[in-house]
Tab-separated table of C-alpha atoms and ligand atoms in Angstrom:
chain	number	residue	atom	x	y	z
H	1	MET	CA	115.982	-68.682	-74.301
H	2	ASN	CA	114.395	-68.563	-77.945
H	3	VAL	CA	110.797	-69.921	-77.319
H	4	LEU	CA	108.568	-71.125	-80.164
H	5	LEU	CA	104.850	-70.514	-79.358
H	6	THR	CA	102.582	-72.659	-81.280
H	7	GLY	CA	99.160	-71.181	-81.343
H	8	GLY	CA	100.801	-67.772	-80.496
H	9	ALA	CA	98.332	-65.784	-82.374
H	10	GLY	CA	95.383	-66.995	-80.406
H	11	TYR	CA	94.016	-65.649	-77.084
H	12	ILE	CA	96.173	-67.392	-74.601
H	13	GLY	CA	99.218	-67.533	-76.742
H	14	SER	CA	99.281	-63.801	-77.509
H	15	HIS	CA	99.490	-63.225	-73.820
H	16	VAL	CA	102.028	-65.778	-73.216
H	17	ALA	CA	104.317	-64.280	-75.778
H	18	ARG	CA	104.207	-61.068	-74.185
H	19	ALA	CA	105.230	-62.671	-70.661
H	20	VAL	CA	107.887	-64.601	-72.423
H	21	ALA	CA	109.222	-61.268	-73.864
H	22	ALA	CA	108.896	-59.422	-70.643
H	23	SER	CA	110.972	-62.024	-68.840
H	24	GLY	CA	113.816	-61.443	-71.389
H	25	HIS	CA	113.395	-64.430	-73.667
H	26	THR	CA	112.703	-64.217	-77.306
H	27	PRO	CA	109.443	-65.414	-78.590
H	28	VAL	CA	108.681	-66.953	-82.030
H	29	ILE	CA	105.135	-67.111	-82.937
H	30	TYR	CA	104.090	-70.425	-85.027
H	31	ASP	CA	100.348	-70.447	-86.036
H	32	ASN	CA	98.354	-71.343	-89.037
H	33	LEU	CA	95.674	-68.523	-88.288
H	34	SER	CA	92.843	-70.924	-88.494
H	35	LYS	CA	91.470	-69.419	-85.218
H	36	GLY	CA	94.192	-66.899	-84.441
H	37	HIS	CA	94.744	-63.299	-85.392
H	38	ARG	CA	97.671	-61.680	-87.247
H	39	THR	CA	97.260	-58.395	-85.093
H	40	ALA	CA	97.593	-60.583	-81.888
H	41	VAL	CA	101.089	-61.456	-83.003
H	42	GLY	CA	102.354	-57.804	-82.519
H	43	GLY	CA	105.883	-57.268	-83.404
H	44	PHE	CA	107.262	-60.676	-82.767
H	45	ALA	CA	108.876	-63.027	-85.259
H	46	PHE	CA	106.150	-65.019	-86.974
H	47	VAL	CA	105.824	-68.206	-88.991
H	48	GLU	CA	102.399	-68.767	-90.593
H	49	ALA	CA	102.270	-72.445	-90.911
H	50	ASP	CA	100.516	-75.674	-89.461
H	51	VAL	CA	102.147	-77.617	-86.726
H	52	GLY	CA	101.502	-80.755	-88.703
H	53	ASP	CA	103.764	-79.303	-91.476
H	54	ALA	CA	106.822	-81.268	-90.237
H	55	GLY	CA	109.195	-79.461	-92.937
H	56	THR	CA	108.357	-76.006	-92.018
H	57	LEU	CA	108.172	-76.705	-88.367
H	58	THR	CA	111.582	-78.430	-88.169
H	59	ALA	CA	113.035	-75.530	-90.170
H	60	ALA	CA	111.519	-72.942	-87.912
H	61	LEU	CA	113.031	-74.726	-84.898
H	62	ARG	CA	116.341	-74.890	-86.490
H	63	ASP	CA	116.365	-71.319	-88.125
H	64	HIS	CA	115.329	-69.611	-84.776
H	65	ALA	CA	117.651	-71.696	-82.805
H	66	ILE	CA	114.647	-72.704	-80.564
H	67	ASP	CA	115.515	-73.974	-76.973
H	68	THR	CA	111.907	-74.329	-75.689
H	69	VAL	CA	108.425	-74.897	-77.177
H	70	ILE	CA	105.277	-73.730	-75.511
H	71	HIS	CA	102.553	-75.790	-77.435
H	72	LEU	CA	99.168	-74.006	-77.305
H	73	ALA	CA	97.918	-74.488	-80.811
H	74	ALA	CA	94.658	-76.780	-80.644
H	75	LEU	CA	91.132	-76.955	-81.104
H	76	ALA	CA	89.284	-76.230	-77.965
H	77	GLU	CA	85.716	-76.472	-78.167
H	78	ALA	CA	84.302	-79.298	-76.125
H	79	GLY	CA	80.976	-79.233	-77.756
H	80	GLU	CA	82.215	-79.152	-81.265
H	81	SER	CA	84.560	-82.159	-80.278
H	82	VAL	CA	81.542	-84.451	-79.567
H	83	GLU	CA	80.177	-83.711	-83.178
H	84	HIS	CA	83.639	-83.749	-84.842
H	85	PRO	CA	85.943	-85.982	-82.904
H	86	ASP	CA	88.036	-86.568	-86.081
H	87	ARG	CA	89.072	-83.004	-86.013
H	88	TYR	CA	90.061	-83.232	-82.435
H	89	PHE	CA	92.316	-86.245	-82.609
H	90	ARG	CA	93.955	-85.061	-85.758
H	91	ASN	CA	94.577	-81.525	-84.788
H	92	ASN	CA	95.317	-82.080	-81.177
H	93	THR	CA	96.595	-85.457	-80.825
H	94	ALA	CA	98.229	-86.424	-84.271
H	95	VAL	CA	99.630	-82.973	-84.829
H	96	GLY	CA	100.985	-83.062	-81.069
H	97	LEU	CA	102.912	-86.238	-82.166
H	98	ALA	CA	104.063	-84.711	-85.189
H	99	LEU	CA	105.377	-81.666	-83.077
H	100	LEU	CA	107.231	-84.125	-80.630
H	101	ASP	CA	108.982	-85.732	-83.744
H	102	ALA	CA	109.926	-82.466	-85.279
H	103	MET	CA	111.487	-81.368	-81.926
H	104	ARG	CA	113.393	-84.705	-81.961
H	105	CYS	CA	114.504	-84.021	-85.494
H	106	ALA	CA	115.596	-80.406	-84.590
H	107	ASP	CA	117.035	-81.540	-81.361
H	108	VAL	CA	114.820	-79.580	-79.160
H	109	SER	CA	114.011	-81.227	-76.069
H	110	ARG	CA	111.948	-78.860	-73.886
H	111	LEU	CA	108.284	-78.274	-74.012
H	112	VAL	CA	105.343	-76.643	-72.112
H	113	PHE	CA	102.037	-78.223	-72.960
H	114	SER	CA	98.565	-76.482	-72.786
H	115	SER	CA	96.418	-79.079	-71.203
H	116	THR	CA	93.117	-78.739	-69.724
H	117	ALA	CA	90.745	-79.451	-66.730
H	118	ALA	CA	88.715	-81.357	-69.198
H	119	VAL	CA	91.139	-84.347	-68.741
H	120	TYR	CA	89.428	-84.942	-65.408
H	121	GLY	CA	85.886	-85.243	-66.536
H	122	ASN	CA	83.345	-85.182	-63.785
H	123	VAL	CA	85.249	-85.136	-60.390
H	124	ASP	CA	83.040	-85.305	-57.084
H	125	ARG	CA	85.699	-84.051	-54.762
H	126	MET	CA	86.718	-80.443	-54.892
H	127	PRO	CA	89.334	-78.898	-55.196
H	128	ILE	CA	90.773	-81.181	-58.139
H	129	ARG	CA	94.230	-82.314	-57.625
H	130	GLU	CA	96.705	-83.477	-60.154
H	131	GLY	CA	96.419	-87.041	-58.738
H	132	ASP	CA	92.757	-87.294	-59.339
H	133	PRO	CA	91.523	-89.813	-61.832
H	134	LEU	CA	91.601	-88.891	-65.527
H	135	ALA	CA	88.320	-89.615	-67.155
H	136	PRO	CA	87.625	-87.101	-69.905
H	137	ILE	CA	83.881	-87.070	-70.852
H	138	ASN	CA	84.441	-85.432	-74.264
H	139	PRO	CA	86.853	-86.012	-77.226
H	140	TYR	CA	88.377	-82.638	-76.567
H	141	GLY	CA	89.680	-83.795	-73.042
H	142	ALA	CA	90.631	-87.142	-74.364
H	143	SER	CA	92.814	-85.545	-77.297
H	144	LYS	CA	94.495	-83.688	-74.646
H	145	LEU	CA	95.154	-86.629	-72.458
H	146	CYS	CA	96.549	-88.456	-75.368
H	147	VAL	CA	99.235	-85.906	-75.641
H	148	GLU	CA	100.036	-86.083	-71.878
H	149	PHE	CA	100.513	-89.904	-72.325
H	150	MET	CA	102.800	-89.348	-75.323
H	151	LEU	CA	104.792	-86.683	-73.068
H	152	ARG	CA	105.300	-89.566	-70.323
H	153	ALA	CA	106.568	-91.904	-72.961
H	154	TYR	CA	108.861	-89.427	-74.786
H	155	ALA	CA	110.325	-88.211	-71.564
H	156	LYS	CA	111.398	-91.566	-70.586
H	157	ALA	CA	112.430	-92.822	-73.882
H	158	TYR	CA	114.183	-89.813	-75.322
H	159	ASP	CA	115.170	-87.809	-72.273
H	160	MET	CA	112.854	-84.937	-73.273
H	161	GLY	CA	111.603	-82.618	-70.515
H	162	PHE	CA	107.924	-81.420	-70.199
H	163	VAL	CA	105.628	-79.370	-68.028
H	164	SER	CA	101.993	-79.982	-68.684
H	165	LEU	CA	99.700	-77.185	-67.488
H	166	ARG	CA	96.076	-78.044	-66.746
H	167	TYR	CA	94.187	-74.695	-67.115
H	168	PHE	CA	90.867	-74.140	-65.801
H	169	ASN	CA	88.628	-71.215	-67.073
H	170	VAL	CA	90.941	-68.709	-68.610
H	171	ALA	CA	89.481	-65.207	-68.534
H	172	GLY	CA	90.522	-61.428	-68.532
H	173	ALA	CA	92.881	-59.685	-70.868
H	174	ASP	CA	96.332	-57.705	-70.824
H	175	PRO	CA	95.480	-54.626	-68.774
H	176	ALA	CA	97.102	-52.512	-71.786
H	177	GLY	CA	93.756	-53.241	-73.605
H	178	ASP	CA	95.266	-54.173	-76.984
H	179	ILE	CA	95.065	-58.104	-76.999
H	180	GLY	CA	92.229	-60.113	-75.662
H	181	GLU	CA	89.785	-62.788	-76.162
H	182	ASP	CA	88.261	-63.116	-79.837
H	183	HIS	CA	86.939	-66.552	-80.457
H	184	ASP	CA	84.440	-67.510	-83.171
H	185	PRO	CA	82.190	-68.979	-81.997
H	186	GLU	CA	82.422	-67.491	-78.601
H	187	THR	CA	81.511	-70.193	-75.888
H	188	HIS	CA	83.131	-68.686	-72.672
H	189	LEU	CA	80.935	-67.123	-70.187
H	190	ILE	CA	82.601	-63.563	-69.454
H	191	PRO	CA	83.090	-62.529	-73.120
H	192	LEU	CA	79.312	-63.605	-73.626
H	193	VAL	CA	78.156	-61.623	-70.867
H	194	LEU	CA	80.084	-58.570	-71.932
H	195	GLN	CA	78.832	-59.014	-75.495
H	196	VAL	CA	75.363	-58.468	-73.779
H	197	ALA	CA	76.667	-55.354	-72.065
H	198	LEU	CA	77.835	-54.121	-75.491
H	199	GLY	CA	74.360	-54.634	-76.983
H	200	GLN	CA	75.568	-57.414	-79.405
H	201	ARG	CA	73.389	-60.084	-77.561
H	202	GLU	CA	70.051	-59.634	-76.138
H	203	GLN	CA	70.618	-61.679	-73.152
H	204	VAL	CA	72.780	-64.328	-71.543
H	205	ALA	CA	71.557	-67.957	-70.807
H	206	ILE	CA	72.074	-69.481	-67.258
H	207	TYR	CA	72.033	-73.286	-67.790
H	208	GLY	CA	70.473	-74.417	-64.813
H	209	ASP	CA	69.858	-72.602	-61.502
H	210	ASP	CA	68.807	-75.781	-59.470
H	211	TYR	CA	72.233	-77.236	-58.810
H	212	ASP	CA	73.531	-77.913	-55.448
H	213	THR	CA	75.622	-74.841	-55.063
H	214	SER	CA	75.324	-71.617	-52.864
H	215	ASP	CA	72.969	-69.714	-55.377
H	216	GLY	CA	71.890	-72.898	-57.618
H	217	THR	CA	74.199	-71.968	-60.561
H	218	CYS	CA	77.462	-73.746	-61.805
H	219	ILE	CA	80.713	-72.675	-60.232
H	220	ARG	CA	83.959	-72.433	-62.199
H	221	ASP	CA	87.405	-71.473	-61.551
H	222	TYR	CA	88.364	-68.352	-63.508
H	223	ILE	CA	91.971	-67.599	-63.794
H	224	HIS	CA	93.358	-64.336	-65.232
H	225	VAL	CA	95.152	-64.679	-68.404
H	226	CYS	CA	98.111	-62.897	-67.246
H	227	ASP	CA	98.446	-65.007	-64.227
H	228	LEU	CA	98.374	-68.111	-66.361
H	229	SER	CA	100.898	-66.502	-68.730
H	230	ASP	CA	103.379	-65.914	-65.997
H	231	ALA	CA	103.060	-69.624	-65.108
H	232	HIS	CA	104.282	-70.715	-68.521
H	233	VAL	CA	107.557	-68.598	-67.912
H	234	LEU	CA	108.100	-70.332	-64.541
H	235	ALA	CA	107.260	-73.731	-66.238
H	236	ALA	CA	109.766	-73.212	-68.987
H	237	ASP	CA	112.519	-72.571	-66.251
H	238	ALA	CA	111.280	-75.660	-64.291
H	239	ILE	CA	111.864	-78.139	-67.194
H	240	GLU	CA	114.032	-81.095	-66.278
H	241	PRO	CA	115.416	-83.744	-68.708
H	242	GLY	CA	113.445	-87.229	-68.556
H	243	ARG	CA	110.405	-85.751	-66.382
H	244	VAL	CA	107.034	-84.636	-66.963
H	245	LYS	CA	105.656	-82.248	-64.370
H	246	VAL	CA	102.003	-81.840	-64.128
H	247	CYS	CA	100.304	-78.743	-62.713
H	248	ASN	CA	96.710	-77.333	-62.525
H	249	LEU	CA	96.353	-73.651	-63.081
H	250	GLY	CA	93.433	-72.202	-61.483
H	251	ASN	CA	92.491	-69.423	-58.885
H	252	GLY	CA	91.704	-71.766	-56.162
H	253	GLU	CA	88.511	-70.110	-55.735
H	254	GLY	CA	85.099	-70.778	-57.640
H	255	PHE	CA	82.717	-68.182	-58.888
H	256	SER	CA	79.175	-68.979	-59.841
H	257	VAL	CA	77.235	-67.967	-63.033
H	258	HIS	CA	75.180	-65.567	-60.865
H	259	GLN	CA	78.302	-64.115	-59.314
H	260	VAL	CA	79.995	-63.542	-62.736
H	261	ILE	CA	76.821	-61.857	-64.165
H	262	ALA	CA	76.645	-59.598	-61.145
H	263	THR	CA	80.133	-58.580	-61.417
H	264	CYS	CA	79.745	-57.841	-65.157
H	265	ARG	CA	76.818	-55.487	-64.151
H	266	LYS	CA	78.910	-53.801	-61.613
H	267	VAL	CA	81.943	-53.316	-63.857
H	268	THR	CA	80.081	-52.213	-67.044
H	269	GLY	CA	77.071	-50.399	-65.510
H	270	ALA	CA	74.832	-52.108	-68.030
H	271	ASN	CA	71.764	-53.990	-67.130
H	272	ILE	CA	72.550	-57.387	-68.855
H	273	PRO	CA	69.395	-59.275	-69.043
H	274	ALA	CA	69.672	-63.019	-68.248
H	275	GLU	CA	67.439	-65.931	-68.553
H	276	VAL	CA	67.380	-69.352	-66.882
H	277	ALA	CA	67.587	-72.215	-69.490
H	278	PRO	CA	67.719	-76.017	-68.942
H	279	ARG	CA	70.940	-77.549	-67.621
H	280	ARG	CA	73.313	-78.684	-70.412
H	281	PRO	CA	74.203	-82.490	-70.247
H	282	GLY	CA	77.647	-83.209	-68.847
H	283	ASP	CA	78.049	-79.796	-66.914
H	284	PRO	CA	79.197	-80.568	-63.494
H	285	PRO	CA	77.976	-78.283	-60.749
H	286	ARG	CA	81.443	-77.282	-59.477
H	287	LEU	CA	84.838	-77.325	-60.953
H	288	VAL	CA	87.533	-75.803	-58.740
H	289	ALA	CA	91.412	-76.494	-59.047
H	290	SER	CA	93.843	-77.002	-56.267
H	291	SER	CA	96.954	-75.090	-57.658
H	292	VAL	CA	99.020	-75.974	-54.557
H	293	ARG	CA	101.501	-77.988	-56.795
H	294	ALA	CA	102.036	-75.032	-59.208
H	295	ALA	CA	102.841	-72.990	-56.177
H	296	ASP	CA	105.284	-75.498	-54.803
H	297	GLU	CA	106.842	-76.701	-58.025
H	298	LEU	CA	106.809	-73.555	-60.138
H	299	ALA	CA	106.724	-71.006	-57.363
H	300	TRP	CA	103.758	-69.523	-59.131
H	301	ARG	CA	101.884	-66.796	-57.216
H	302	PRO	CA	98.803	-65.456	-59.133
H	303	GLN	CA	98.333	-61.640	-58.568
H	304	ARG	CA	95.040	-61.013	-60.325
H	305	THR	CA	92.621	-63.422	-58.486
H	306	HIS	CA	89.676	-61.087	-57.732
H	307	LEU	CA	86.721	-61.715	-60.266
H	308	GLU	CA	86.238	-57.916	-60.439
H	309	THR	CA	89.959	-57.493	-61.689
H	310	ILE	CA	89.443	-60.114	-64.265
H	311	VAL	CA	86.074	-58.580	-65.555
H	312	THR	CA	87.640	-55.189	-65.623
H	313	ASP	CA	90.499	-56.222	-67.666
H	314	ALA	CA	88.196	-58.299	-70.080
H	315	TRP	CA	85.864	-55.271	-70.369
H	316	ARG	CA	88.819	-52.696	-71.192
H	317	TRP	CA	89.456	-55.089	-74.189
H	318	HIS	CA	85.916	-55.608	-75.333
H	319	ARG	CA	84.830	-52.168	-75.082
H	320	GLY	CA	87.873	-50.752	-76.826
H	321	HIS	CA	87.437	-53.739	-79.409
H	322	PRO	CA	83.771	-54.466	-79.683
H	323	ASP	CA	84.474	-56.373	-82.979
H	324	GLY	CA	87.426	-58.052	-81.446
H	325	TYR	CA	90.369	-57.971	-83.978
H	326	GLY	CA	87.842	-57.103	-86.633
H	327	ASP	CA	89.360	-59.569	-89.262
H	328	ARG	CA	86.523	-62.037	-89.590
V	1	NAD	N1	90.554	-70.584	-73.098
V	1	NAD	C1	90.739	-71.434	-72.203
V	1	NAD	O1	89.924	-71.230	-71.170
V	1	NAD	C2	91.224	-72.759	-72.086
V	1	NAD	C3	91.097	-73.704	-71.114
V	1	NAD	C4	91.841	-74.957	-71.162
V	1	NAD	C5	92.797	-75.191	-71.934
V	1	NAD	N2	92.899	-74.201	-73.001
V	1	NAD	C6	93.984	-74.552	-74.143
V	1	NAD	O2	94.731	-73.321	-74.428
V	1	NAD	C7	95.292	-73.337	-75.712
V	1	NAD	C8	94.990	-72.071	-76.389
V	1	NAD	O3	93.500	-71.722	-76.179
V	1	NAD	P1	92.868	-70.402	-76.686
V	1	NAD	O4	91.842	-70.045	-75.881
V	1	NAD	O5	93.929	-69.237	-76.793
V	1	NAD	O6	92.564	-70.805	-78.065
V	1	NAD	P2	92.610	-69.946	-79.377
V	1	NAD	O7	91.671	-70.561	-80.603
V	1	NAD	O8	92.419	-68.394	-79.255
V	1	NAD	O9	94.205	-70.174	-79.802
V	1	NAD	C9	94.593	-71.314	-80.384
V	1	NAD	C10	95.753	-71.060	-81.585
V	1	NAD	O10	96.225	-72.197	-82.240
V	1	NAD	C11	96.275	-72.034	-83.566
V	1	NAD	N3	96.159	-73.415	-84.250
V	1	NAD	C12	95.148	-74.331	-83.956
V	1	NAD	N4	95.623	-75.493	-84.622
V	1	NAD	C13	96.790	-75.340	-85.287
V	1	NAD	C14	97.706	-75.918	-86.159
V	1	NAD	N5	97.455	-77.313	-86.250
V	1	NAD	N6	98.827	-75.411	-86.472
V	1	NAD	C15	99.079	-74.082	-86.167
V	1	NAD	N7	98.279	-73.276	-85.397
V	1	NAD	C16	97.180	-73.757	-84.896
V	1	NAD	C17	94.865	-71.330	-83.866
V	1	NAD	O11	95.057	-70.538	-85.136
V	1	NAD	C18	94.864	-70.262	-82.685
V	1	NAD	O12	95.440	-68.905	-83.058
V	1	NAD	C19	94.512	-74.519	-76.409
V	1	NAD	O13	95.454	-75.544	-76.368
V	1	NAD	C20	93.319	-74.922	-75.445
V	1	NAD	O14	92.988	-76.201	-75.588
V	1	NAD	C21	92.204	-73.252	-73.282
C-alpha cells in the first residue's frame, strides 16, 4: 500500500510513518509544518502543504498512487480550543471535510482517522467503551466528533471505508531514540515531568490531590506511541468499504499523576520537585479506556504497557534531545 500520512511530521505521525514502513508499505508524509518538524520526516517522501489546499492534496494523492490515508493532522490542545474554537472547527473539522472531498476526487476511499478520548467528555463508568455517550466538553473534542459524523455519512453515501481510532494519552518514544515528543507549548504530563528532570522547569504542578482515587491524584490511561502506531497498520488492513469501525486505543490500565512522577524519578534518578495546585476545571478524576474492541477487531496486542517502559523510552529521547528537534 502507498499510505499518505497527514500530520506525519508531528509526534504521533512520525512514529506511525515508521510503523507503516516497517510493515512493508510506503509512507508519504503530508504536513504544513505548522507544528511538525522537518527532521521528524526522516527519509520518507514529503509534501509540505496544508490539508485544506485541495489542489495540492488531490495532486499528492494521484502522484503517489495513494491507496490509504492516515489522517493525523489537527490542532490538539483542549485548553486552546476553548479560547479559539474557530481554529479548531476550521483546521480539524472543515479541513477534515476538504480531505474527504479530495479523496473522492482522487478516487481514494480508505482512511484511518486520529480521533480522541475527548469525544466522550466526562464519563462516570470506567473503563470507557466505544458505545458510551459522546458528549465532548471542549471544542477540540467536538471538532473531532464532527469528523466522525462525516465519516459515517460518507461511508454510507459513497461506499468509503474508515477506521476511527480514539486515542487516550499517548506517550513514550521510538526506542531508537531519534524521534519523540516536541510540542510547543508542551501540555502533556510525562514530557513536562521529564523537563523538570532536565532542569528546564523548576517543578511540576499536580492539579489536585483530593480526588476520589487511590492516591488523590487524577488517573489517566497512557499508551506507548509505538503500540499506538502498530494499531494504525492493523487498522489500515481492517478497512472495509461502506463501514466505519471505531476503536479506543489505550493501555487498559490507568496511572495516577503521583505514579507518573514517581516513575520519572526512578528512571531519571532526578529529584523532580512537585507542588500541589488547585484542580483544573473539567478534569475528570479517572479516564481509562477499554481496548477490548481493538483487540477483537484489529487483533491489536500492545507490547509496551508498563509505565516504566513508556517513561524509559520517553527519557531516552528527551535526554538525547533536550531541545527537541531544535528548530523553533
Ligand atoms: N498526543 C496525544 O496524546 C493525542 C491524544 C488523542 C488524539 N491525538 C490526535 O493525534 C493526532 C496527532 O497528534 P500529535 O500529538 O502528534 O500532534 P502534533 O502537533 O505533533 O502533530 C500534528 C501534525 O499535524 C500538522 N498539521 C496540523 N494541521 C495541519 C494542516 N491543516 N495541514 C497539514 N498539516 C497539519 C502539524 O504541523 C503537525 O505536524 C492529532 O489529530 C491529535 O488530535 C493526540
